[in-house]
mmCIF file of C-alpha atoms in Angstrom:
data_model
loop_
_atom_site.group_PDB
_atom_site.id
_atom_site.type_symbol
_atom_site.label_atom_id
_atom_site.label_comp_id
_atom_site.label_asym_id
_atom_site.label_seq_id
_atom_site.Cartn_x
_atom_site.Cartn_y
_atom_site.Cartn_z
ATOM 1 C CA MET A 1 90.666 -15.304 91.892
ATOM 2 C CA ASN A 2 87.918 -15.032 94.390
ATOM 3 C CA GLY A 3 85.619 -11.649 94.523
ATOM 4 C CA ARG A 4 83.815 -10.158 97.102
ATOM 5 C CA ILE A 5 80.221 -9.600 96.706
ATOM 6 C CA LEU A 6 78.251 -6.985 98.456
ATOM 7 C CA LYS A 7 75.570 -8.092 100.842
ATOM 8 C CA PRO A 8 72.617 -5.760 99.725
ATOM 9 C CA GLU A 9 70.633 -6.003 102.752
ATOM 10 C CA GLU A 10 73.628 -4.015 104.547
ATOM 11 C CA TYR A 11 72.611 -0.966 102.379
ATOM 12 C CA PHE A 12 68.801 -1.111 102.687
ATOM 13 C CA ILE A 13 67.439 1.828 104.755
ATOM 14 C CA GLU A 14 64.832 0.444 106.982
ATOM 15 C CA SER A 15 62.643 3.221 108.107
ATOM 16 C CA GLU A 16 61.308 6.306 106.418
ATOM 17 C CA PRO A 17 63.902 9.231 106.346
ATOM 18 C CA TYR A 18 61.961 12.561 106.971
ATOM 19 C CA TYR A 19 61.776 14.585 103.729
ATOM 20 C CA GLU A 20 59.641 17.344 102.576
ATOM 21 C CA PRO A 21 59.284 17.580 98.790
ATOM 22 C CA VAL A 22 59.894 21.229 97.490
ATOM 23 C CA GLY A 23 58.273 20.572 93.975
ATOM 24 C CA ASP A 24 57.737 17.590 91.803
ATOM 25 C CA GLU A 25 61.254 16.060 92.365
ATOM 26 C CA ILE A 26 59.799 12.796 93.773
ATOM 27 C CA ALA A 27 57.524 12.000 90.676
ATOM 28 C CA ILE A 28 60.297 13.020 88.441
ATOM 29 C CA PHE A 29 62.810 10.659 90.093
ATOM 30 C CA GLU A 30 60.462 7.856 90.157
ATOM 31 C CA ALA A 31 59.564 8.071 86.355
ATOM 32 C CA ALA A 32 63.482 8.235 85.581
ATOM 33 C CA TYR A 33 63.808 5.071 87.530
ATOM 34 C CA ARG A 34 61.155 3.391 85.770
ATOM 35 C CA ASN A 35 62.790 4.318 82.589
ATOM 36 C CA GLN A 36 66.363 3.484 83.720
ATOM 37 C CA LEU A 37 67.396 6.899 83.310
ATOM 38 C CA PRO A 38 70.281 8.319 85.339
ATOM 39 C CA VAL A 39 69.770 11.474 87.630
ATOM 40 C CA LEU A 40 71.641 14.544 88.297
ATOM 41 C CA LEU A 41 71.041 16.713 91.392
ATOM 42 C CA LYS A 42 72.070 20.185 91.385
ATOM 43 C CA GLY A 43 71.966 22.500 94.201
ATOM 44 C CA PRO A 44 73.529 24.294 97.049
ATOM 45 C CA THR A 45 75.289 22.676 100.143
ATOM 46 C CA GLY A 46 72.829 21.517 102.934
ATOM 47 C CA CYS A 47 69.708 21.777 100.966
ATOM 48 C CA GLY A 48 68.486 18.453 101.163
ATOM 49 C CA LYS A 49 70.160 16.548 98.275
ATOM 50 C CA THR A 50 71.253 13.442 100.283
ATOM 51 C CA ARG A 51 68.435 13.223 102.551
ATOM 52 C CA PHE A 52 66.191 13.214 99.203
ATOM 53 C CA MET A 53 68.298 10.434 98.101
ATOM 54 C CA GLU A 54 67.955 8.557 101.387
ATOM 55 C CA HIS A 55 64.043 8.941 100.981
ATOM 56 C CA MET A 56 64.131 7.732 97.370
ATOM 57 C CA ALA A 57 66.007 4.740 98.229
ATOM 58 C CA TRP A 58 63.591 3.992 100.988
ATOM 59 C CA ARG A 59 60.522 4.539 98.752
ATOM 60 C CA LEU A 60 61.791 2.271 95.860
ATOM 61 C CA GLN A 61 63.072 -0.265 98.352
ATOM 62 C CA ARG A 62 66.726 -0.336 96.707
ATOM 63 C CA PRO A 63 70.063 -0.314 98.639
ATOM 64 C CA LEU A 64 71.899 2.870 98.492
ATOM 65 C CA ILE A 65 75.549 3.119 98.145
ATOM 66 C CA THR A 66 76.971 6.624 98.660
ATOM 67 C CA VAL A 67 80.513 7.553 97.477
ATOM 68 C CA SER A 68 81.668 11.152 98.665
ATOM 69 C CA CYS A 69 83.916 12.275 95.941
ATOM 70 C CA HIS A 70 87.130 13.942 96.220
ATOM 71 C CA ASP A 71 90.348 14.724 94.132
ATOM 72 C CA ASP A 72 91.994 11.679 95.109
ATOM 73 C CA LEU A 73 89.213 9.358 94.068
ATOM 74 C CA THR A 74 90.382 7.091 91.277
ATOM 75 C CA ALA A 75 88.676 4.794 88.739
ATOM 76 C CA SER A 76 89.834 1.796 90.567
ATOM 77 C CA ASP A 77 88.200 3.215 93.910
ATOM 78 C CA LEU A 78 84.875 3.161 92.200
ATOM 79 C CA VAL A 79 85.121 -0.221 90.104
ATOM 80 C CA GLY A 80 87.600 -2.267 92.110
ATOM 81 C CA ARG A 81 90.918 -3.666 92.370
ATOM 82 C CA PHE A 82 93.155 -7.011 92.828
ATOM 83 C CA LEU A 83 94.299 -7.319 96.359
ATOM 84 C CA VAL A 84 96.452 -10.125 97.808
ATOM 85 C CA LYS A 85 95.176 -11.664 101.084
ATOM 86 C CA GLY A 86 96.590 -14.729 102.799
ATOM 87 C CA GLY A 87 98.731 -15.425 99.643
ATOM 88 C CA GLU A 88 95.720 -15.490 97.136
ATOM 89 C CA THR A 89 94.964 -12.641 94.736
ATOM 90 C CA ILE A 90 91.326 -11.680 95.088
ATOM 91 C CA TRP A 91 89.270 -8.897 93.208
ATOM 92 C CA ILE A 92 87.441 -6.464 95.531
ATOM 93 C CA ASP A 93 84.311 -4.689 94.062
ATOM 94 C CA GLY A 94 84.489 -0.775 94.282
ATOM 95 C CA PRO A 95 81.162 0.615 95.371
ATOM 96 C CA LEU A 96 79.870 1.458 91.681
ATOM 97 C CA ALA A 97 80.723 -2.053 90.684
ATOM 98 C CA ALA A 98 78.838 -3.254 93.883
ATOM 99 C CA ALA A 99 75.865 -1.211 93.196
ATOM 100 C CA VAL A 100 75.594 -2.548 89.539
ATOM 101 C CA ARG A 101 75.779 -6.229 90.851
ATOM 102 C CA ALA A 102 73.511 -5.556 93.515
ATOM 103 C CA GLY A 103 70.741 -3.423 91.408
ATOM 104 C CA GLY A 104 71.360 -0.790 93.945
ATOM 105 C CA ILE A 105 71.222 2.863 93.589
ATOM 106 C CA CYS A 106 74.723 4.399 93.322
ATOM 107 C CA TYR A 107 74.978 7.980 94.705
ATOM 108 C CA LEU A 108 78.151 9.759 93.558
ATOM 109 C CA ASP A 109 77.865 12.944 96.027
ATOM 110 C CA GLU A 110 79.666 16.085 94.745
ATOM 111 C CA VAL A 111 81.083 14.430 91.786
ATOM 112 C CA VAL A 112 82.810 17.360 90.225
ATOM 113 C CA GLU A 113 85.424 16.912 93.266
ATOM 114 C CA ALA A 114 86.558 13.552 91.638
ATOM 115 C CA ARG A 115 89.404 13.591 89.172
ATOM 116 C CA LYS A 116 88.164 14.154 85.557
ATOM 117 C CA ASP A 117 89.376 10.849 84.403
ATOM 118 C CA THR A 118 87.422 9.010 86.953
ATOM 119 C CA THR A 119 84.015 10.439 85.709
ATOM 120 C CA VAL A 120 84.513 9.102 82.185
ATOM 121 C CA VAL A 121 84.260 5.559 83.702
ATOM 122 C CA ILE A 122 80.648 6.321 84.203
ATOM 123 C CA HIS A 123 79.426 7.176 80.815
ATOM 124 C CA PRO A 124 78.602 3.728 79.429
ATOM 125 C CA LEU A 125 76.611 3.527 82.693
ATOM 126 C CA ALA A 126 74.627 6.542 81.955
ATOM 127 C CA ASP A 127 73.512 6.142 78.301
ATOM 128 C CA ASP A 128 71.614 3.165 76.902
ATOM 129 C CA ARG A 129 74.469 0.645 77.043
ATOM 130 C CA ARG A 130 74.178 0.459 80.967
ATOM 131 C CA VAL A 131 77.285 -1.382 81.319
ATOM 132 C CA LEU A 132 80.432 -0.833 83.371
ATOM 133 C CA PRO A 133 83.826 -1.657 81.945
ATOM 134 C CA MET A 134 86.019 -3.606 84.144
ATOM 135 C CA GLU A 135 89.342 -3.497 82.335
ATOM 136 C CA LYS A 136 91.375 -4.908 85.002
ATOM 137 C CA VAL A 137 89.311 -8.384 84.687
ATOM 138 C CA GLY A 138 88.316 -7.882 81.016
ATOM 139 C CA LYS A 139 84.740 -7.944 81.510
ATOM 140 C CA LEU A 140 81.757 -5.646 80.941
ATOM 141 C CA LEU A 141 79.461 -5.673 83.727
ATOM 142 C CA GLU A 142 75.757 -5.450 82.831
ATOM 143 C CA ALA A 143 73.242 -3.151 84.950
ATOM 144 C CA THR A 144 70.401 -5.022 86.202
ATOM 145 C CA PRO A 145 66.959 -3.014 85.540
ATOM 146 C CA GLU A 146 66.950 -2.022 89.294
ATOM 147 C CA PHE A 147 70.256 -0.233 89.084
ATOM 148 C CA ALA A 148 70.075 3.459 89.336
ATOM 149 C CA LEU A 149 72.972 5.957 89.191
ATOM 150 C CA VAL A 150 72.842 9.226 90.690
ATOM 151 C CA LEU A 151 75.001 12.432 90.810
ATOM 152 C CA SER A 152 75.089 15.463 92.628
ATOM 153 C CA PHE A 153 77.176 18.623 92.607
ATOM 154 C CA ASN A 154 76.842 22.090 93.652
ATOM 155 C CA PRO A 155 76.663 24.890 90.768
ATOM 156 C CA GLY A 156 77.632 27.619 93.043
ATOM 157 C CA TYR A 157 81.271 26.304 93.089
ATOM 158 C CA GLN A 158 81.574 25.813 89.339
ATOM 159 C CA SER A 159 84.899 26.934 88.060
ATOM 160 C CA LEU A 160 86.809 26.255 84.717
ATOM 161 C CA LEU A 161 88.535 23.558 86.594
ATOM 162 C CA LYS A 162 85.471 22.116 88.645
ATOM 163 C CA ASP A 163 82.435 21.722 86.229
ATOM 164 C CA LEU A 164 80.767 18.881 84.698
ATOM 165 C CA LYS A 165 81.408 18.563 81.269
ATOM 166 C CA GLN A 166 78.638 18.479 78.653
ATOM 167 C CA SER A 167 79.623 14.986 77.542
ATOM 168 C CA THR A 168 78.512 13.905 81.210
ATOM 169 C CA ARG A 169 75.463 16.423 81.789
ATOM 170 C CA GLN A 170 73.703 15.519 78.651
ATOM 171 C CA ARG A 171 73.371 11.885 79.691
ATOM 172 C CA PHE A 172 71.307 12.867 82.777
ATOM 173 C CA VAL A 173 67.759 13.824 83.940
ATOM 174 C CA ALA A 174 68.664 16.864 85.863
ATOM 175 C CA LEU A 175 66.563 17.800 89.321
ATOM 176 C CA GLU A 176 67.362 21.367 90.616
ATOM 177 C CA PHE A 177 67.216 21.835 94.387
ATOM 178 C CA ASN A 178 67.252 25.029 96.401
ATOM 179 C CA TYR A 179 66.576 26.021 100.081
ATOM 180 C CA PRO A 180 62.744 25.694 100.791
ATOM 181 C CA ASP A 181 60.310 28.856 101.336
ATOM 182 C CA SER A 182 60.232 30.264 104.624
ATOM 183 C CA ALA A 183 57.316 28.273 105.917
ATOM 184 C CA LEU A 184 58.521 24.908 104.794
ATOM 185 C CA GLU A 185 61.906 25.498 106.111
ATOM 186 C CA GLN A 186 60.590 26.656 109.474
ATOM 187 C CA ARG A 187 58.498 23.371 109.418
ATOM 188 C CA ILE A 188 61.608 21.191 108.629
ATOM 189 C CA ILE A 189 63.458 22.831 111.600
ATOM 190 C CA GLU A 190 60.728 22.330 113.824
ATOM 191 C CA LYS A 191 60.300 18.669 112.739
ATOM 192 C CA GLU A 192 64.055 17.850 113.017
ATOM 193 C CA SER A 193 65.029 19.546 116.397
ATOM 194 C CA ALA A 194 61.899 19.814 118.284
ATOM 195 C CA ILE A 195 62.323 23.618 118.547
ATOM 196 C CA GLU A 196 59.565 26.220 119.345
ATOM 197 C CA ALA A 197 57.748 27.659 116.292
ATOM 198 C CA ASP A 198 59.001 31.300 117.161
ATOM 199 C CA MET A 199 62.673 30.415 117.510
ATOM 200 C CA ALA A 200 62.534 28.401 114.456
ATOM 201 C CA ALA A 201 60.875 31.468 112.438
ATOM 202 C CA ARG A 202 63.901 33.466 113.706
ATOM 203 C CA LEU A 203 66.396 31.123 112.610
ATOM 204 C CA VAL A 204 64.870 30.986 109.195
ATOM 205 C CA LYS A 205 65.031 34.790 109.005
ATOM 206 C CA PHE A 206 68.566 34.903 110.252
ATOM 207 C CA ALA A 207 69.356 32.344 107.245
ATOM 208 C CA HIS A 208 67.807 34.738 104.698
ATOM 209 C CA MET A 209 70.035 37.651 106.000
ATOM 210 C CA THR A 210 73.089 35.353 105.505
ATOM 211 C CA ARG A 211 71.961 34.195 102.146
ATOM 212 C CA HIS A 212 71.895 37.915 100.889
ATOM 213 C CA LEU A 213 75.279 38.156 101.832
ATOM 214 C CA LYS A 214 76.332 35.311 99.114
ATOM 215 C CA GLY A 215 78.749 37.115 96.684
ATOM 216 C CA SER A 216 79.438 39.958 99.242
ATOM 217 C CA GLY A 217 81.885 38.198 101.423
ATOM 218 C CA LEU A 218 80.175 34.867 101.787
ATOM 219 C CA ASP A 219 80.294 31.862 99.156
ATOM 220 C CA GLU A 220 77.205 30.499 100.701
ATOM 221 C CA GLY A 221 74.569 31.433 103.087
ATOM 222 C CA ALA A 222 73.260 29.350 106.053
ATOM 223 C CA SER A 223 71.953 25.992 104.894
ATOM 224 C CA THR A 224 68.875 24.274 106.105
ATOM 225 C CA ARG A 225 71.406 21.848 107.535
ATOM 226 C CA LEU A 226 73.157 24.468 109.592
ATOM 227 C CA LEU A 227 69.819 25.794 110.751
ATOM 228 C CA VAL A 228 68.833 22.369 112.059
ATOM 229 C CA HIS A 229 72.154 21.942 113.713
ATOM 230 C CA ALA A 230 71.624 25.310 115.507
ATOM 231 C CA ALA A 231 68.248 24.491 116.569
ATOM 232 C CA LYS A 232 69.353 21.261 118.155
ATOM 233 C CA LEU A 233 71.720 23.077 120.506
ATOM 234 C CA ILE A 234 69.157 25.832 121.209
ATOM 235 C CA ALA A 235 66.677 23.008 122.043
ATOM 236 C CA GLY A 236 69.139 21.648 124.329
ATOM 237 C CA GLY A 237 69.646 24.689 126.356
ATOM 238 C CA VAL A 238 72.368 26.576 124.616
ATOM 239 C CA ASP A 239 71.938 30.234 124.096
ATOM 240 C CA PRO A 240 70.660 31.137 120.780
ATOM 241 C CA VAL A 241 73.445 33.657 119.904
ATOM 242 C CA VAL A 242 76.021 31.095 121.058
ATOM 243 C CA ALA A 243 74.274 28.312 119.080
ATOM 244 C CA CYS A 244 74.362 30.541 115.897
ATOM 245 C CA ARG A 245 77.856 31.664 116.324
ATOM 246 C CA ALA A 246 78.963 28.014 116.569
ATOM 247 C CA CYS A 247 76.769 26.356 114.131
ATOM 248 C CA ILE A 248 76.436 28.814 111.378
ATOM 249 C CA ALA A 249 79.029 31.740 111.553
ATOM 250 C CA GLN A 250 82.072 29.833 112.061
ATOM 251 C CA ALA A 251 80.856 27.177 109.640
ATOM 252 C CA LEU A 252 80.276 29.812 106.849
ATOM 253 C CA THR A 253 83.659 31.798 106.968
ATOM 254 C CA ASP A 254 87.079 32.414 108.758
ATOM 255 C CA ASP A 255 87.016 36.187 107.829
ATOM 256 C CA ALA A 256 86.986 38.067 111.227
ATOM 257 C CA ASP A 257 85.001 41.134 109.501
ATOM 258 C CA MET A 258 82.286 38.664 108.064
ATOM 259 C CA LEU A 259 82.049 36.812 111.430
ATOM 260 C CA SER A 260 81.644 39.809 113.210
ATOM 261 C CA ALA A 261 78.660 41.014 110.756
ATOM 262 C CA ILE A 262 77.031 37.704 110.929
ATOM 263 C CA ASN A 263 77.295 37.586 114.513
ATOM 264 C CA GLU A 264 75.737 41.074 114.714
ATOM 265 C CA LEU A 265 72.714 39.783 112.656
ATOM 266 C CA SER A 266 72.172 36.993 115.219
ATOM 267 C CA ALA A 267 72.439 39.489 117.974
ATOM 268 C CA SER A 268 69.723 41.639 116.634
ATOM 269 C CA LEU A 269 67.269 38.683 116.133
ATOM 270 C CA PHE A 270 67.749 36.812 119.485
#
């Protein structure tokens, strides 16, 4: 049996990702990392959780292995499996095992989308044991001091079927994310898109209008990510109303009445 070992250099982030701290999340994450504590990021879609992780991996100079979780994700997808290649049986590490071996950061994005039996495999890594059971090869893979486990999820989409169990949550240091205040969000949009300040301010105002519709026809309002998308199109010469329709309204809903209402809001500002 041969194994494939991850090349850590392929997962290092070479240049600093742009990130504007909203609170003390950087200091808390660094303290958790030094104490080998796993971290849970909570917050709405597009509020900066993934960018934060990229920034922290760069700050800590550790490889970052990201897994976008989905309901077909199995424990073998995370840990690894045997494959037959050229008449030889080889073991292929999954991303979680690869991160444990390399002393990297494993980031399980939107972890509640994974199957319930999948999340159980992370429990021994997320407490004092810091081991990954590899049942198919009969081994316990011990994490190096540099390894970190990070989960993220959106509490706004919680339901009885999709929620983190207490047995999972209570293993983690939790950081709550939300959209930045208006001034900071405007600065982020300007930095990411090179758009003019007045237009960025109007985009932020438009976002707040859509966020007030959450629970009244929308599951979520416009995220900072969507605002940046719209700003990039506007900076490229697209009419602001058209950009808001394509990047924000259509991304938020398929309901004809809600689309009409959101488009009217953007038309009133642009």
